[in-house]
mmCIF file of C-alpha atoms in Angstrom:
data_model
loop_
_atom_site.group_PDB
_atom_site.id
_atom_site.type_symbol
_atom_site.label_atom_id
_atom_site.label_comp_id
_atom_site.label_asym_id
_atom_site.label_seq_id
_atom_site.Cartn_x
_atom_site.Cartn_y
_atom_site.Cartn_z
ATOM 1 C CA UNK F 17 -24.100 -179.365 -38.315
ATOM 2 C CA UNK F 18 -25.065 -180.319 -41.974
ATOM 3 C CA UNK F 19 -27.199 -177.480 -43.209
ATOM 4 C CA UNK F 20 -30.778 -177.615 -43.509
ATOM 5 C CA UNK F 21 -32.539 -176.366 -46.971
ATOM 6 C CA UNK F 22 -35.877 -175.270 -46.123
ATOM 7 C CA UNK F 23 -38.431 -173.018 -48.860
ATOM 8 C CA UNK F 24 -41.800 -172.204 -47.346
ATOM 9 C CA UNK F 25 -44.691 -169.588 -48.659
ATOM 10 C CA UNK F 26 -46.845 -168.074 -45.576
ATOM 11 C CA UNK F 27 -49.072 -165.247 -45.128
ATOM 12 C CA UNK F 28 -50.021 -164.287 -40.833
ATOM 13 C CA UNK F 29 -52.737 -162.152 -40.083
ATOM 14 C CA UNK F 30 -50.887 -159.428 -37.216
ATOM 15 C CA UNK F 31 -52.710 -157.005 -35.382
ATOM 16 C CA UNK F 32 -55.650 -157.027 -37.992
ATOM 17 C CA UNK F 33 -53.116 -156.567 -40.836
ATOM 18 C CA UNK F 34 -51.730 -159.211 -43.747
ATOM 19 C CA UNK F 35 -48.460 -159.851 -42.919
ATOM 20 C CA UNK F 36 -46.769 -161.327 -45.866
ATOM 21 C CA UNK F 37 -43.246 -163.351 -45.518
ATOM 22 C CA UNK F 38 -41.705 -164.994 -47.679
ATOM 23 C CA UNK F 39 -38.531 -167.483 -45.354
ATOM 24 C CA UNK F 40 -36.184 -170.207 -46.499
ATOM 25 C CA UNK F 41 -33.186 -171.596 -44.924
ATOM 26 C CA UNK F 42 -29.877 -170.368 -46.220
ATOM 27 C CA UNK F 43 -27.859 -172.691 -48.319
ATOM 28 C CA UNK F 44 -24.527 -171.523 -49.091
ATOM 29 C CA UNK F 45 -27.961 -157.947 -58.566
ATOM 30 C CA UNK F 46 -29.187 -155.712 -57.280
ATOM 31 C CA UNK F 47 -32.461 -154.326 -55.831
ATOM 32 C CA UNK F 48 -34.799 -155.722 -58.543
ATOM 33 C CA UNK F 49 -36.010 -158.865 -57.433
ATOM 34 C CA UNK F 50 -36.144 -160.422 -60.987
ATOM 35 C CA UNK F 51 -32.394 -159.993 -62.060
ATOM 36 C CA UNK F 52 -30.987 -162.651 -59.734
ATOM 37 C CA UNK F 53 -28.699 -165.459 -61.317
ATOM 38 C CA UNK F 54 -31.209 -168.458 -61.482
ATOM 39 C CA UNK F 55 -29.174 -171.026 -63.461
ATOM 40 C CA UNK F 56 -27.255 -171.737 -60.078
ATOM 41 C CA UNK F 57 -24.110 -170.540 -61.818
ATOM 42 C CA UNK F 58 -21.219 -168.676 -60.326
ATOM 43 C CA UNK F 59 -21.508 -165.800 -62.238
ATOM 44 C CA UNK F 60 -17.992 -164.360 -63.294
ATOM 45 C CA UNK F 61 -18.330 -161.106 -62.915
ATOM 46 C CA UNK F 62 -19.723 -161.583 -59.235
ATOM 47 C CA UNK F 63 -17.838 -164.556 -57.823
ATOM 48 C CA UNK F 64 -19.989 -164.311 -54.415
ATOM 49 C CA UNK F 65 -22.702 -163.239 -55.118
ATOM 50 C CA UNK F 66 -25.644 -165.089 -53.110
ATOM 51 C CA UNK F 67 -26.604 -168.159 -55.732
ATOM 52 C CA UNK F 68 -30.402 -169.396 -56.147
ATOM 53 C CA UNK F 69 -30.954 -172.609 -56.941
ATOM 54 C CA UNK F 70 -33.768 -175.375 -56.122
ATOM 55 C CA UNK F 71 -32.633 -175.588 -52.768
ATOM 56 C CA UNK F 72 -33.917 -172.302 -51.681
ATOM 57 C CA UNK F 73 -36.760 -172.128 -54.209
ATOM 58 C CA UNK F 74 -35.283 -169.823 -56.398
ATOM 59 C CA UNK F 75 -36.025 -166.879 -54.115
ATOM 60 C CA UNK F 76 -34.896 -164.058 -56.155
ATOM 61 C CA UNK F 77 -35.221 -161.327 -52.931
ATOM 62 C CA UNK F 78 -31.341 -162.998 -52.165
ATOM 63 C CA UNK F 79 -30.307 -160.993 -54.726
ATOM 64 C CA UNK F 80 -31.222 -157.837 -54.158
ATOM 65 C CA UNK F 81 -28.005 -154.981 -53.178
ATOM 66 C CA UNK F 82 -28.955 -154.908 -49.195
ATOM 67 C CA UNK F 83 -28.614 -158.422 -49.603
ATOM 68 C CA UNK F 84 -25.138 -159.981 -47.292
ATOM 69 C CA UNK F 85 -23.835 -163.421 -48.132
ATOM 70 C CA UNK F 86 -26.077 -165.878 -46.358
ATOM 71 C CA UNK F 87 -24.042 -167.943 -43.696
ATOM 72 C CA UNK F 88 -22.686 -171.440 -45.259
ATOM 73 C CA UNK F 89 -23.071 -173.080 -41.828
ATOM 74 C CA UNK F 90 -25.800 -173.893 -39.111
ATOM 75 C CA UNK F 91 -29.136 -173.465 -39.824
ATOM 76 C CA UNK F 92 -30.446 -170.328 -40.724
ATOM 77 C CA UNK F 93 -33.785 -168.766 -42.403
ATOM 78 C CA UNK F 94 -33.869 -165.918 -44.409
ATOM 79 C CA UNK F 95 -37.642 -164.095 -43.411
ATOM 80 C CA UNK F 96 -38.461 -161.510 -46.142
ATOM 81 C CA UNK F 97 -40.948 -159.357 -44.434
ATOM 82 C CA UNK F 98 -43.249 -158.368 -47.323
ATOM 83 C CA UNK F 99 -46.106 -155.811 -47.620
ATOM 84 C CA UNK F 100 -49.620 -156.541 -49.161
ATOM 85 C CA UNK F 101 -48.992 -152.408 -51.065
ATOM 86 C CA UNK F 102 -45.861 -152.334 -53.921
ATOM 87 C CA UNK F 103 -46.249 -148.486 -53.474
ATOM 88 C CA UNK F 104 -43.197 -148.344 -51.446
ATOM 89 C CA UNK F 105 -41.362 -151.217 -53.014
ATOM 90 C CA UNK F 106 -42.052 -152.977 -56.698
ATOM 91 C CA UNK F 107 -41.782 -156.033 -54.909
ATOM 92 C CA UNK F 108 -43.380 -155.605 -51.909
ATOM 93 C CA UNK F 109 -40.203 -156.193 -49.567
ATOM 94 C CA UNK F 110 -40.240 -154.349 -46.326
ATOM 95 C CA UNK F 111 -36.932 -156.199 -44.748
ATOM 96 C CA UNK F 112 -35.412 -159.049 -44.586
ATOM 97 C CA UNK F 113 -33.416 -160.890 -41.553
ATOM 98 C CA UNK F 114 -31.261 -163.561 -41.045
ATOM 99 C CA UNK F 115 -32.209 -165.851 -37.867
ATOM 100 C CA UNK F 116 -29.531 -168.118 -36.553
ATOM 101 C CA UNK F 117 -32.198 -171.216 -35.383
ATOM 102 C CA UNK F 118 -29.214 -172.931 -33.136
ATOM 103 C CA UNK F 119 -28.656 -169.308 -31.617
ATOM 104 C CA UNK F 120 -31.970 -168.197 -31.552
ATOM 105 C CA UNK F 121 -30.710 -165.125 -32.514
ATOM 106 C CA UNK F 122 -30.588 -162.418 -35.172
ATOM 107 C CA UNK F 123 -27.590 -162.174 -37.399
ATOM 108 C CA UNK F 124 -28.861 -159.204 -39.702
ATOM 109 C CA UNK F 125 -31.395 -156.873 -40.701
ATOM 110 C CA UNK F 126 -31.437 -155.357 -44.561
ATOM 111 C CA UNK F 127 -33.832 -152.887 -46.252
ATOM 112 C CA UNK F 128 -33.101 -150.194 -48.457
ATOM 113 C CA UNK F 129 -34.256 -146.640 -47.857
ATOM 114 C CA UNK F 130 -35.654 -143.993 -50.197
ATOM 115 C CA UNK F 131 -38.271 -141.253 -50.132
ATOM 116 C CA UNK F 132 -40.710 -143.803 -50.481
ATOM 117 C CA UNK F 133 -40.667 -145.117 -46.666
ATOM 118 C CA UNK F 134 -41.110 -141.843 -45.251
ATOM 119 C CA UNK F 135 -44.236 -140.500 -44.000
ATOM 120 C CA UNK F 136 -46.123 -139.297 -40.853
ATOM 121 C CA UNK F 137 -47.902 -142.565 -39.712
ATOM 122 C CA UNK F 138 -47.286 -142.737 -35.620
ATOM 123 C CA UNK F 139 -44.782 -145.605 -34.076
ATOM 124 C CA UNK F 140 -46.608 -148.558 -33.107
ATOM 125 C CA UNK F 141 -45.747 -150.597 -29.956
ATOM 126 C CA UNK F 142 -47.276 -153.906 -30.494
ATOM 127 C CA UNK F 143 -44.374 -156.525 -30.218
ATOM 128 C CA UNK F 144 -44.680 -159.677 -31.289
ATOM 129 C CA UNK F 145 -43.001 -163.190 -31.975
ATOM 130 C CA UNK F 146 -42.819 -164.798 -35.702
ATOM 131 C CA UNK F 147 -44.879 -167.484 -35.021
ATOM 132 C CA UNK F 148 -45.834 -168.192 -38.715
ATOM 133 C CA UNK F 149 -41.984 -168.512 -39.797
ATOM 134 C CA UNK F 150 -39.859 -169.846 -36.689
ATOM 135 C CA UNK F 151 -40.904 -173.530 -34.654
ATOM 136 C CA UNK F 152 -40.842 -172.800 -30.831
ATOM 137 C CA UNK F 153 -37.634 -174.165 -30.499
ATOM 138 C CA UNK F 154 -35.981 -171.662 -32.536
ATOM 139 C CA UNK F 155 -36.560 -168.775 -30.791
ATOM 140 C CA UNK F 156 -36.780 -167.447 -26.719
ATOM 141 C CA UNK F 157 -40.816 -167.494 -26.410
ATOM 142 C CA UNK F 158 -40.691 -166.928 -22.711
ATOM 143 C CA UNK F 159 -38.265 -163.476 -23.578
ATOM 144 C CA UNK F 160 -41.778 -161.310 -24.001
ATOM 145 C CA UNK F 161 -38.911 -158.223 -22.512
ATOM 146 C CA UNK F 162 -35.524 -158.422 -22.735
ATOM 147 C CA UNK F 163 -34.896 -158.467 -18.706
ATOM 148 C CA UNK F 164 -32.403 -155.336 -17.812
ATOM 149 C CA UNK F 165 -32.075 -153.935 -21.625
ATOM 150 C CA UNK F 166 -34.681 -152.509 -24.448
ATOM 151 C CA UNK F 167 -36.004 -154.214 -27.318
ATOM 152 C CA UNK F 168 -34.028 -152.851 -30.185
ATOM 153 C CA UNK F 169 -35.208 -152.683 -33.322
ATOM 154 C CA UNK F 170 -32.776 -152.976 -36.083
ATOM 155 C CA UNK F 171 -34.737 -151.980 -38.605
ATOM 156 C CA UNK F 172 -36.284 -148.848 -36.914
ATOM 157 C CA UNK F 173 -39.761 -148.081 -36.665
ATOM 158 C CA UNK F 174 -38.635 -144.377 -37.837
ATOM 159 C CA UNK F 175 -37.384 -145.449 -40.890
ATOM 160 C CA UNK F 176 -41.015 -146.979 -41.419
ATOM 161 C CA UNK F 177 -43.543 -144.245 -41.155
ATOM 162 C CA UNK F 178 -45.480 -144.242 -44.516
ATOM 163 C CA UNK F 179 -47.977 -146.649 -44.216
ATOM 164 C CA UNK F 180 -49.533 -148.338 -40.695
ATOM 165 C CA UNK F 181 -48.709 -151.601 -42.227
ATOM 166 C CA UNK F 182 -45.013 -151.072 -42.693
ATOM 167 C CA UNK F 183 -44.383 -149.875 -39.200
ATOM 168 C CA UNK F 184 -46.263 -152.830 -37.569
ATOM 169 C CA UNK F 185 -43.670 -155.318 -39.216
ATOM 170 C CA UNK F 186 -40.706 -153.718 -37.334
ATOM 171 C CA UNK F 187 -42.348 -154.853 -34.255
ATOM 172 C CA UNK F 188 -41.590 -158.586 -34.911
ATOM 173 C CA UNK F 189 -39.169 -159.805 -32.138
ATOM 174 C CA UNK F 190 -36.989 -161.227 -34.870
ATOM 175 C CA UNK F 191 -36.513 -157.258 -35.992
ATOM 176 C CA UNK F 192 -34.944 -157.272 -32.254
ATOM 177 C CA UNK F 193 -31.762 -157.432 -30.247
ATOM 178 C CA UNK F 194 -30.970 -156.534 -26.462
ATOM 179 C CA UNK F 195 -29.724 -152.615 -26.222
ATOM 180 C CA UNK F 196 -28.831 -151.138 -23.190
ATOM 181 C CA UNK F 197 -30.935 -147.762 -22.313
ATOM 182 C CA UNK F 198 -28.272 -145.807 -22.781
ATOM 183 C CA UNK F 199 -27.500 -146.827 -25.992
ATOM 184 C CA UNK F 200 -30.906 -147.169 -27.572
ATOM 185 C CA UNK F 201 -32.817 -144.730 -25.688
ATOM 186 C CA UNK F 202 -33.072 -141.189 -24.691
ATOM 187 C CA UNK F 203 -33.262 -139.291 -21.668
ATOM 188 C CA UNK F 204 -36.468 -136.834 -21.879
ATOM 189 C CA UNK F 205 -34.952 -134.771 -19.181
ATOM 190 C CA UNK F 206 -31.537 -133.979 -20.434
ATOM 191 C CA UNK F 207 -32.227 -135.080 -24.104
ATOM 192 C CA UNK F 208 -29.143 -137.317 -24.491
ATOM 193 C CA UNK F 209 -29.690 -140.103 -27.152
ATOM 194 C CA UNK F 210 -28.109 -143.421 -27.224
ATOM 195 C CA UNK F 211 -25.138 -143.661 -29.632
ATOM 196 C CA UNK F 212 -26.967 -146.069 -31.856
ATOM 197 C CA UNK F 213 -29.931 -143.937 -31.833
ATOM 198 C CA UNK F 214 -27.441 -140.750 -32.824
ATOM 199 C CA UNK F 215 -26.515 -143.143 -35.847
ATOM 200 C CA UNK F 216 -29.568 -144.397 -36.752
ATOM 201 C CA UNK F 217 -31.020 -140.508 -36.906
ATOM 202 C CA UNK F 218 -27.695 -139.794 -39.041
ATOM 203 C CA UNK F 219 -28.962 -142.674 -41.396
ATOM 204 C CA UNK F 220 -32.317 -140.951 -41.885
ATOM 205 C CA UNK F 221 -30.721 -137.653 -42.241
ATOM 206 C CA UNK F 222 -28.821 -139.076 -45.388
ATOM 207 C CA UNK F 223 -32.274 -140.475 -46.682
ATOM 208 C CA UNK F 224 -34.316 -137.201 -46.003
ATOM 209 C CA UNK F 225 -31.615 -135.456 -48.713
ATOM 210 C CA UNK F 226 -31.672 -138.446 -51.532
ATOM 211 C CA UNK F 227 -33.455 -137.039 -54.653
ATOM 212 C CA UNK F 228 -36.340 -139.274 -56.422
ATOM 213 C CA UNK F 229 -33.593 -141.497 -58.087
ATOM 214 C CA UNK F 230 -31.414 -142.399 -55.203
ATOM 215 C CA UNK F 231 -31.129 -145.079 -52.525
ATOM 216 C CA UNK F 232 -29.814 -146.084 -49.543
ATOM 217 C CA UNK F 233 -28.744 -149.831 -49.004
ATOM 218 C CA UNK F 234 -28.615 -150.958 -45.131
ATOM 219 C CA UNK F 235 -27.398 -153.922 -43.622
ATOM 220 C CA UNK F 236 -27.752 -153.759 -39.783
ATOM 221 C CA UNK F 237 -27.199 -155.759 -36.350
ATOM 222 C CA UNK F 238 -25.201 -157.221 -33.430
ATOM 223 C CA UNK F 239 -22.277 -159.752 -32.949
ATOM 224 C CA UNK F 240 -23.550 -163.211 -32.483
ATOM 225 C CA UNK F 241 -20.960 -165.667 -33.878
ATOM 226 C CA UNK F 242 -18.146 -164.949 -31.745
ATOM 227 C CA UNK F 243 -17.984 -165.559 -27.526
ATOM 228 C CA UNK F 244 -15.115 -162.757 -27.448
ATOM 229 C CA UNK F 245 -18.123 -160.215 -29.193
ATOM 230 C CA UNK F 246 -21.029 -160.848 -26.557
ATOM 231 C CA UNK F 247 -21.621 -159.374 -23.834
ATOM 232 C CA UNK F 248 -23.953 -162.245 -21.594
ATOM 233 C CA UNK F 249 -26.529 -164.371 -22.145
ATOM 234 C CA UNK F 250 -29.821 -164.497 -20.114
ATOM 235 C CA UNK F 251 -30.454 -166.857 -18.007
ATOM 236 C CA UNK F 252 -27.895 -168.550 -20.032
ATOM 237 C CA UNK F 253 -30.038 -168.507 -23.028
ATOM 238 C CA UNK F 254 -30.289 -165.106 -24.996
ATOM 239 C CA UNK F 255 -27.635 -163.519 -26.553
ATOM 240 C CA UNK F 256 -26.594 -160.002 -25.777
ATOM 241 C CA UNK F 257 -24.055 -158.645 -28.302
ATOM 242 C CA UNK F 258 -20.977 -156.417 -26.966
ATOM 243 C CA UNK F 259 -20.939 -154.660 -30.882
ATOM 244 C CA UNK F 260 -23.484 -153.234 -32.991
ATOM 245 C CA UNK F 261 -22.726 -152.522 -36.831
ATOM 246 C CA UNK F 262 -24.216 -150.863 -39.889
ATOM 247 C CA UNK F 263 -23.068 -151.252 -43.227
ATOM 248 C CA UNK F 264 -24.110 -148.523 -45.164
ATOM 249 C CA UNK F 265 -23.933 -148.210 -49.459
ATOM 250 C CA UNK F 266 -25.612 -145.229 -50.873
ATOM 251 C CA UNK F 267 -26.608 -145.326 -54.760
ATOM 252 C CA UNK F 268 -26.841 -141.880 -56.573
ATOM 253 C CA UNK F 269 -26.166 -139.762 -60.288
ATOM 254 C CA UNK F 270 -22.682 -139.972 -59.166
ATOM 255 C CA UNK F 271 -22.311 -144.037 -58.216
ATOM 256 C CA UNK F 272 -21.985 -145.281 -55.270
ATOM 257 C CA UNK F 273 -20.641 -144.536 -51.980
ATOM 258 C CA UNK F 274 -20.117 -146.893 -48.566
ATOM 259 C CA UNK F 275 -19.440 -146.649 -45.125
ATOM 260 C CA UNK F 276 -19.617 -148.511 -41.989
ATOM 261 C CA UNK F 277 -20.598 -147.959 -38.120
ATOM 262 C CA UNK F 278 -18.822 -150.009 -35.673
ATOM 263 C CA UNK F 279 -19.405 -149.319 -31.722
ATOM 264 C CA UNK F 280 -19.211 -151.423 -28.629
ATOM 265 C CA UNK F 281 -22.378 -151.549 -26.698
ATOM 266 C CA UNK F 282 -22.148 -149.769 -23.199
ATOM 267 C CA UNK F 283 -24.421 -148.962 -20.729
ATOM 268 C CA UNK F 284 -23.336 -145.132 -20.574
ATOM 269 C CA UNK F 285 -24.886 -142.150 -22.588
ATOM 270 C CA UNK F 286 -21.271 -141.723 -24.021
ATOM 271 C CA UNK F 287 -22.452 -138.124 -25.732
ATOM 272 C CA UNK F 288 -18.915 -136.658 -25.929
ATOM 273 C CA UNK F 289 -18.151 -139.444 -28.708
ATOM 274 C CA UNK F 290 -18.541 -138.197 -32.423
ATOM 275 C CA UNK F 291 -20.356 -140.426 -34.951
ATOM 276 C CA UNK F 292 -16.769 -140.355 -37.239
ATOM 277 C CA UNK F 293 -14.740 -141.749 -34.614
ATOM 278 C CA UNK F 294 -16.717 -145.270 -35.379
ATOM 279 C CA UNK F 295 -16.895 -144.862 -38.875
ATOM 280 C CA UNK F 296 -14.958 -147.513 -40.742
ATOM 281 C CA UNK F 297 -14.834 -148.612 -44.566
ATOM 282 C CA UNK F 298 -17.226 -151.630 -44.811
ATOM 283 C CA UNK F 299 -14.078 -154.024 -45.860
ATOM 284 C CA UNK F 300 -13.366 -153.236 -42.272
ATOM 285 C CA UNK F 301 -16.197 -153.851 -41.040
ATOM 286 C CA UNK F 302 -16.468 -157.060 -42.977
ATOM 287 C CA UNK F 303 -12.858 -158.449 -41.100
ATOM 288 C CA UNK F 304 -14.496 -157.590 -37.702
ATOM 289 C CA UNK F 305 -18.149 -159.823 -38.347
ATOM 290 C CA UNK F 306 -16.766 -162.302 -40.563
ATOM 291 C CA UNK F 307 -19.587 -161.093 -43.031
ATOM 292 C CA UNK F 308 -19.518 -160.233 -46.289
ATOM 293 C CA UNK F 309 -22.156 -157.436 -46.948
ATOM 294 C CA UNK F 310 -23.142 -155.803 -50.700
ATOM 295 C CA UNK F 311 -21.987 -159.364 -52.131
ATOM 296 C CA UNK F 312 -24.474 -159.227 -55.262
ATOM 297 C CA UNK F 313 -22.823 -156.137 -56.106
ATOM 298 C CA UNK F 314 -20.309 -156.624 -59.443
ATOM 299 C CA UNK F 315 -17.157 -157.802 -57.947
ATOM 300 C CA UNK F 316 -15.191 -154.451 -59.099
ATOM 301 C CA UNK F 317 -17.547 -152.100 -57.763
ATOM 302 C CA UNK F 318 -17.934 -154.033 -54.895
ATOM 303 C CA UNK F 319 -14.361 -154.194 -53.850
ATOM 304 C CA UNK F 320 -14.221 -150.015 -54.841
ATOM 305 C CA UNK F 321 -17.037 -148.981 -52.581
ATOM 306 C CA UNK F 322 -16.003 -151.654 -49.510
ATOM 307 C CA UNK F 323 -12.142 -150.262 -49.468
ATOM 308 C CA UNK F 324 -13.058 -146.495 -50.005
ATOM 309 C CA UNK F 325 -14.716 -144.614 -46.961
ATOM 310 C CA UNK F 326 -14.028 -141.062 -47.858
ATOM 311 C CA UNK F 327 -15.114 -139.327 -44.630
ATOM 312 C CA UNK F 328 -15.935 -135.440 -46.534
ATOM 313 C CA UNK F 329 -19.119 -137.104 -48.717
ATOM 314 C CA UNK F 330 -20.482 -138.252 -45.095
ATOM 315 C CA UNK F 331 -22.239 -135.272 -44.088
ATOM 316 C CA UNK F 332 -22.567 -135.275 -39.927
ATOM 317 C CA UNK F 333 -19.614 -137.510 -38.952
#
């Protein structure tokens, strides 16, 4: 299909708050917004990096380290979840996903993670479709539940708990993918957690120890592109992926570090599993999903931190 350009500035009012977005379609550095390439130049030290250009307005948030390379092919739209406070972030960015239109499906979720996002504001539970950023025929509107599975969140609402406004955005059903129970949930009686719910608490543990300086770069979300890596689709519509990934780069005094999760998604509680016998380097990771995440990274650092998982500076696994 001959890809769609598509640059559009849109504020939504949700659940009495300003939700502020900022989507484009994906033509085809680091976290400050304002150091992206914008002559539309491959730049040589960073070969693929993601490139602005007129096409896609410019829209420096491509650049920033959580930032994957954008899919060349189909029609997708970058959302960039923004909030109306920079007290968290300098530019306002929340997280950002990548919606496959033709799918109707979510490809990715990135956000970074510091001491910033933290807090003690309560999980909301208001769930709700991007109707501001996606036409009706791009996404399931009749899929208010995901019939036999949870609504997971990829970005979680725990790692969103310092302002009211912040959590609310994680609610958006494009922040979603269909989990089973038993690997997104817990059981109160026993107090088993889901596997990806053991990983995502691993994630914050990292986060609660990162000093004032440091940061945690996440790229998160389900297998989509391939039949062999999905599991069913409802009613013959909505995808259910059989593998769930994170791609994980932590920024500190002493450089930078990466990792990658990589686990099929079963309906069993599967607590005898250990979190390092799905760890992976992320240049694995990148051969199973065909993606290629921390691409706005310099091109030698990037190939250092993707090939080196060093398990003993992974507290947990």
């Amino acid at each position: 299909m001959k890809q769609c350009f598509k640059y559009a500035l849109r504020y939504a009012t949700v659940v009495v708050m300003m939700l502020s977005v900022l989507t484009f379609t994906a033509c085809g550095g680091d976290d400050d917004e304002g150091d992206g390439n914008q002559s539309g130049q491959v730049d040589k030290k960073n070969k693929n990096a993601n490139i602005l250009s007129a096409a896609n307005g410019y829209n420096k948030a491509i650049r920033r380290t959580e930032f994957p390379a954008l899919k060349k092919t189909g029609k997708q739209k970058v959302i960039v979840y923004r909030m109306t406070s920079t007290s968290y972030d300098k530019d306002g960015i929340n997280f950002s996903v990548e919606w496959d239109c033709d799918k109707r499906s979510q490809r990715w979720t990135c956000y970074q993670m510091h001491k910033g996002y933290s807090g003690k504001y309560s999980r909301e539970s208001n769930f709700f479709f991007d109707q501001t950023n996606l036409n009706s025929n791009e996404y399931w509107g009749e899929y208010t539940y995901f019939p036999g599975y949870d609504r997971g969140h990829i970005c979680p609402s725990g790692d969103r708990t310092a302002s009211k406004e912040m959590n609310v955005q994680t609610f958006v059903m494009t922040n979603m993918q269909p989990q089973y129970h038993e690997f997104n949930g817990f059981d109160k009686k026993t107090g088993d957690n889901g596997l990806w719910v053991r990983m995502e608490n691993q994630l914050r543990k990292w986060a609660d120890k990162l000093s004032a300086t440091d940061t945690i770069f996440v790229c998160k979300g389900g297998t989509i592109d391939s039949e062999a890596n999905i599991i069913t689709r409802i009613d013959g519509k909505l995808i259910v992926p059989k593998y769930f990934y994170m791609a994980i780069l932590r920024k500190s005094s002493f450089g930078y570090a990466g990792m990658a999760f990589w686990s099929e998604q079963t309906n069993a509680w599967r607590t005898n599993e250990t979190l390092g016998s799905h760890a992976i380097s992320i240049k694995e990771l990148e051969a199973r999903t065909g993606i290629d995440f921390f691409c706005n990274l310099p091109d030698d650092v990037e190939a250092q931190v993707e090939k080196t998982f060093n398990p003993s500076v992974w507290s947990g696994l």
